[in-house]
Amino acid sequence: MLTTPPKDRLRLAMQKSGRLSADSLDLLTRCGIRVKMPKERLLLHADNFPVDVLFVRDDDIPRLVMDGVCDLGLVGTNVLEEAALARHTSGGAGGYLVERSLEFGSCRLALALPEERAYTGLRDLQGLRIATSYPQLTKRFLDEQKIAAEVVCLSGSVEIAPRLGLADAICDLVATGSTLEANKLRAVETVFKSTAVLIRNTREFSAEKTHALEILLRRIDGVQRAAEAKYIMLHAPRASLAEIKKLLPGSENPTILPLAGDDTRVALHAVCQEAVFWETMESLKKAGASSILVLPIEKMML
Ligand code: ATP
Ligand code: ZN
């Protein structure tokens, strides 16, 4: 049942199927937004939040948001920046704003050469033919570095271009480097570092949409903050409290509780904003702490 009229519901574009899809859906789920996922449907209504999700190819997301077909999009900055550069050069109108950087979809656009080709520095790229699906980002990098090279535009399977004799080098996305290795290529320069982002159209939203976006952003912040944060409980000698507080990363004003039948020790509860490592736990123990519990936090609102 939809209680908000469709015009007041946020329309969010996300990748239908690919490397960003699972993490994008997971983010919505962790924000408490329920979207059922029958793959055959392109537009789905969340049943407990005024948002409709449009499932598309990631390459279409920047355009859909910039043109205002969708209010929001989840997309990699590689695709976004490529589209923005293309639009700028083709003189198109419309714009976007990055609302949040997200903790998934990290990769880099890298220049790679066949393993056997020597590489001593950028000038070795001079005069080469470079195959890529990211001509704008590649050209911008080459221009900035003052390298004259030919950019060969391919929409996929870029990594086989050198073997086919289509190009001397490639400029493609790399995360672990295993695809490059399998194709006997090695990355020599990073052209662009990418991560997934939430973008919005720059036009003014209705009051209802603005309100819904505020709630969504607050939840995303809560989810991202909670991802690293931990709830710590421990027992400690009263006398070591100052030392113990210093060891707890990013925790302010912990709660101190008395322990029944023991005046010399207290219980301390604190939220640590940063990861808590084994080393920290060992230091806490050395400082006299015992019964140390580190618990994950599911959601957090400050
Ligand atoms: P679509 O059919 O939606 O166009 P695609 O084949 O272009 O899919 P995917 O390979 O699913 O795209 O990658 C989508 C995005 O995931 C990339 O644009 C990038 O932002 C991000 N990404 C993260 N890691 C990698 C990686 N190792 N290789 C490629 N993309 C990655
Ligand atoms: Zn794509």
XYZ file of C-alpha atoms and ligand atoms in Angstrom:
334
model
C 0.000 0.000 0.000
C 1.431 3.409 -0.968
C 0.441 6.227 1.355
C 2.508 8.922 -0.415
C 1.336 10.030 -3.896
C 3.817 8.918 -6.611
C 4.920 12.503 -7.373
C 6.113 12.913 -3.793
C 8.061 9.654 -3.740
C 11.801 9.713 -4.382
C 12.841 7.808 -7.467
C 16.210 6.117 -7.024
C 18.174 4.515 -9.865
C 20.483 1.618 -9.090
C 22.326 -1.052 -11.050
C 20.074 -3.930 -12.073
C 22.695 -6.604 -12.115
C 26.425 -6.282 -11.649
C 29.080 -5.410 -9.154
C 27.125 -2.629 -7.444
C 23.697 -4.314 -7.248
C 24.062 -6.432 -4.122
C 25.753 -3.682 -2.089
C 23.228 -1.081 -3.268
C 20.291 -3.240 -2.197
C 22.056 -4.119 1.022
C 22.451 -0.414 1.819
C 18.707 0.115 1.392
C 17.967 -2.920 3.552
C 20.277 -1.656 6.273
C 18.481 1.685 6.079
C 15.300 -0.220 6.902
C 13.851 0.149 3.391
C 12.058 -2.923 2.098
C 12.242 -3.484 -1.646
C 11.157 -6.881 -2.894
C 13.209 -7.957 -5.832
C 11.337 -9.741 -8.610
C 14.076 -9.434 -11.238
C 11.641 -9.099 -14.100
C 10.321 -5.730 -12.895
C 12.190 -2.511 -13.599
C 10.472 -0.212 -11.113
C 9.761 -1.319 -7.569
C 8.020 0.495 -4.732
C 9.427 0.271 -1.244
C 6.468 -0.598 0.930
C 7.653 1.167 4.090
C 9.407 4.307 2.752
C 8.469 6.872 0.059
C 11.033 5.650 -2.452
C 10.683 3.835 -5.772
C 13.683 2.006 -7.153
C 14.444 1.871 -10.855
C 16.792 -0.949 -11.877
C 18.965 -0.032 -14.868
C 22.452 -0.434 -16.361
C 24.961 1.546 -14.326
C 25.972 3.583 -17.401
C 22.445 5.016 -17.603
C 22.329 6.222 -13.993
C 24.169 9.577 -14.352
C 21.990 10.590 -17.294
C 18.749 9.548 -15.580
C 19.646 11.674 -12.556
C 21.050 14.645 -14.467
C 17.950 14.734 -16.688
C 15.668 14.532 -13.651
C 14.030 11.225 -14.672
C 15.276 9.969 -11.299
C 15.861 12.062 -8.179
C 18.656 9.898 -6.837
C 21.188 7.379 -8.097
C 23.696 4.912 -6.701
C 26.648 4.759 -9.064
C 30.442 4.540 -9.244
C 32.325 7.832 -9.603
C 34.108 6.319 -12.622
C 30.838 6.140 -14.574
C 29.619 9.435 -13.123
C 32.710 11.473 -13.946
C 32.923 9.938 -17.429
C 29.303 10.914 -18.105
C 29.748 14.376 -16.628
C 32.797 15.022 -18.800
C 30.956 13.760 -21.882
C 27.999 15.980 -21.109
C 30.214 18.981 -20.557
C 31.943 18.498 -23.889
C 28.643 17.939 -25.669
C 27.185 21.026 -23.955
C 24.206 19.255 -22.302
C 22.244 20.848 -19.466
C 21.354 19.347 -16.107
C 23.440 18.587 -13.116
C 23.969 16.390 -10.119
C 25.263 16.653 -6.591
C 27.124 13.955 -4.700
C 25.214 13.522 -1.442
C 27.296 10.741 0.113
C 30.404 8.702 -0.642
C 29.689 5.073 0.123
C 31.793 2.284 1.494
C 31.508 -0.051 -1.472
C 32.388 -0.262 -5.168
C 36.018 0.757 -4.685
C 38.204 0.285 -7.725
C 40.580 2.305 -9.858
C 40.877 3.099 -13.514
C 44.412 2.129 -14.472
C 46.615 2.210 -17.523
C 48.019 -1.245 -18.196
C 50.607 -2.534 -20.623
C 51.411 -6.038 -21.882
C 53.756 -7.621 -19.300
C 56.658 -7.877 -21.744
C 56.578 -4.189 -22.620
C 59.152 -2.121 -20.712
C 57.858 0.823 -18.716
C 60.066 3.516 -17.240
C 57.584 6.350 -16.914
C 54.722 8.293 -18.453
C 56.607 9.291 -21.582
C 56.666 5.597 -22.622
C 52.957 6.055 -23.336
C 53.683 8.661 -25.988
C 52.236 7.681 -29.370
C 50.561 4.476 -28.119
C 47.047 3.323 -28.962
C 45.130 2.942 -25.698
C 41.887 0.942 -25.630
C 39.274 1.935 -23.050
C 35.579 2.198 -22.218
C 36.394 5.468 -20.429
C 37.587 7.754 -23.230
C 36.847 10.986 -21.349
C 38.718 10.092 -18.172
C 41.575 8.614 -20.185
C 41.882 11.679 -22.434
C 41.759 14.020 -19.463
C 44.598 12.128 -17.784
C 46.690 12.071 -20.962
C 46.101 15.798 -21.509
C 47.042 16.629 -17.922
C 50.227 14.599 -18.292
C 50.889 16.117 -21.733
C 51.010 12.736 -23.455
C 49.931 12.490 -27.079
C 48.370 9.051 -27.462
C 45.463 7.670 -29.462
C 42.397 6.624 -27.481
C 40.550 3.642 -28.970
C 37.009 3.448 -27.613
C 35.626 -0.042 -26.839
C 32.448 -0.799 -24.925
C 33.676 -4.063 -23.389
C 36.379 -6.774 -23.281
C 39.002 -4.055 -23.280
C 41.607 -6.357 -21.760
C 41.894 -8.469 -24.915
C 42.503 -5.473 -27.202
C 46.330 -5.696 -27.086
C 46.273 -9.412 -27.997
C 43.938 -8.702 -30.910
C 46.327 -6.026 -32.136
C 43.664 -3.346 -31.612
C 45.767 -1.373 -29.154
C 49.173 -1.224 -27.440
C 47.825 -0.540 -23.974
C 44.523 -0.392 -22.121
C 42.890 1.869 -19.571
C 40.430 -0.181 -17.540
C 38.982 -0.755 -14.073
C 41.083 -2.735 -11.651
C 40.213 -3.941 -8.173
C 42.459 -6.905 -7.354
C 44.427 -7.034 -10.613
C 43.562 -10.685 -11.291
C 41.847 -9.950 -14.632
C 44.915 -8.038 -15.781
C 47.184 -10.871 -14.716
C 45.044 -13.437 -16.541
C 45.466 -11.358 -19.692
C 49.216 -10.873 -19.199
C 48.873 -7.163 -18.532
C 50.247 -5.038 -15.704
C 48.956 -1.755 -14.334
C 51.466 1.077 -14.634
C 49.506 4.249 -13.776
C 46.338 5.083 -11.846
C 44.111 7.380 -13.864
C 41.136 7.675 -11.497
C 40.154 6.293 -8.071
C 36.521 5.333 -7.833
C 33.962 4.504 -5.209
C 30.174 4.224 -5.192
C 28.271 7.418 -4.375
C 24.696 8.540 -3.837
C 23.871 11.385 -6.197
C 20.835 13.630 -6.515
C 19.442 15.835 -9.206
C 20.146 19.545 -8.583
C 16.579 20.717 -9.130
C 14.582 21.684 -6.062
C 12.597 18.820 -4.511
C 9.068 19.102 -3.110
C 8.836 19.423 0.674
C 7.862 15.731 0.902
C 10.824 14.569 -1.163
C 13.190 16.842 0.746
C 11.954 15.375 4.003
C 12.290 11.795 2.735
C 15.830 12.510 1.492
C 16.807 13.955 4.868
C 15.639 10.782 6.580
C 17.399 8.585 4.025
C 20.690 10.489 4.439
C 20.445 10.301 8.208
C 19.971 6.552 7.966
C 22.866 6.142 5.527
C 25.078 8.109 7.920
C 23.888 5.886 10.735
C 24.672 2.725 8.777
C 28.105 3.946 7.695
C 29.004 5.164 11.164
C 27.903 1.876 12.691
C 29.952 -0.180 10.227
C 33.203 0.652 12.039
C 31.869 1.537 15.457
C 31.815 -0.936 18.311
C 30.159 -1.047 21.696
C 32.677 -1.912 24.395
C 31.932 -3.217 27.870
C 34.629 -3.977 30.408
C 35.462 -4.057 34.081
C 38.329 -1.875 35.268
C 40.041 -0.727 38.445
C 38.744 2.739 39.364
C 42.369 3.876 39.587
C 43.102 2.987 35.904
C 40.055 4.658 34.363
C 41.947 7.605 32.909
C 44.484 5.311 31.236
C 41.758 2.984 29.923
C 39.697 5.834 28.472
C 42.747 6.984 26.534
C 43.074 3.536 24.953
C 39.533 3.494 23.590
C 39.581 4.952 20.068
C 37.097 7.734 19.410
C 34.988 7.229 22.528
C 33.764 10.213 24.482
C 32.024 10.202 27.852
C 31.797 6.484 28.577
C 29.209 5.287 31.079
C 30.729 4.211 34.403
C 28.677 1.890 36.604
C 29.427 0.532 40.075
C 30.035 -3.209 40.480
C 28.032 -4.900 43.215
C 30.245 -5.899 46.143
C 33.474 -4.356 44.752
C 34.318 -0.711 45.467
C 37.685 -0.761 43.739
C 36.407 -1.773 40.284
C 33.735 -0.371 37.952
C 32.005 -1.372 34.730
C 32.670 0.847 31.730
C 30.449 0.996 28.653
C 31.545 3.045 25.645
C 30.899 3.453 21.944
C 34.152 3.465 19.974
C 33.880 5.280 16.661
C 36.834 3.427 15.171
C 37.695 -0.235 14.746
C 38.885 -1.975 17.891
C 41.856 -4.228 17.217
C 43.261 -7.124 19.220
C 46.232 -4.902 20.119
C 43.871 -2.422 21.778
C 42.267 -5.233 23.758
C 45.663 -6.444 24.933
C 46.605 -2.913 26.044
C 43.292 -2.655 27.913
C 44.040 -5.925 29.665
C 47.512 -4.700 30.618
C 45.944 -1.563 32.072
C 43.910 -3.764 34.417
C 40.686 -4.238 32.425
C 38.890 -7.590 32.497
C 35.726 -9.145 31.033
C 36.233 -7.088 27.857
C 33.368 -7.416 25.390
C 33.405 -5.797 21.925
C 29.979 -5.806 20.291
C 28.919 -4.766 16.794
C 26.487 -1.873 16.482
C 23.695 -2.242 13.984
C 22.474 1.348 13.755
C 23.508 4.644 15.267
C 21.895 8.067 15.391
C 23.737 10.887 17.121
P 26.032 -2.858 -16.555
O 25.393 -4.012 -17.209
O 25.189 -2.319 -15.421
O 26.466 -1.772 -17.500
P 28.880 -3.279 -16.146
O 29.364 -4.545 -16.751
O 29.168 -1.980 -16.824
O 27.325 -3.438 -15.827
P 30.038 -3.986 -13.544
O 31.198 -4.805 -13.974
O 28.924 -4.636 -12.831
O 29.475 -3.059 -14.703
O 30.630 -2.810 -12.622
C 29.810 -1.799 -12.154
C 30.640 -0.818 -11.350
O 31.209 -1.469 -10.226
C 31.842 -0.206 -12.042
O 31.489 0.851 -12.898
C 32.639 0.290 -10.851
O 32.118 1.508 -10.369
C 32.382 -0.779 -9.799
N 33.483 -1.754 -9.619
C 33.984 -2.132 -8.424
N 34.967 -3.022 -8.560
C 35.140 -3.240 -9.850
C 36.006 -4.065 -10.615
N 36.911 -4.860 -10.072
N 35.883 -4.051 -11.944
C 34.935 -3.305 -12.510
N 34.102 -2.499 -11.836
C 34.182 -2.446 -10.521
Zn 28.045 -0.553 -17.293
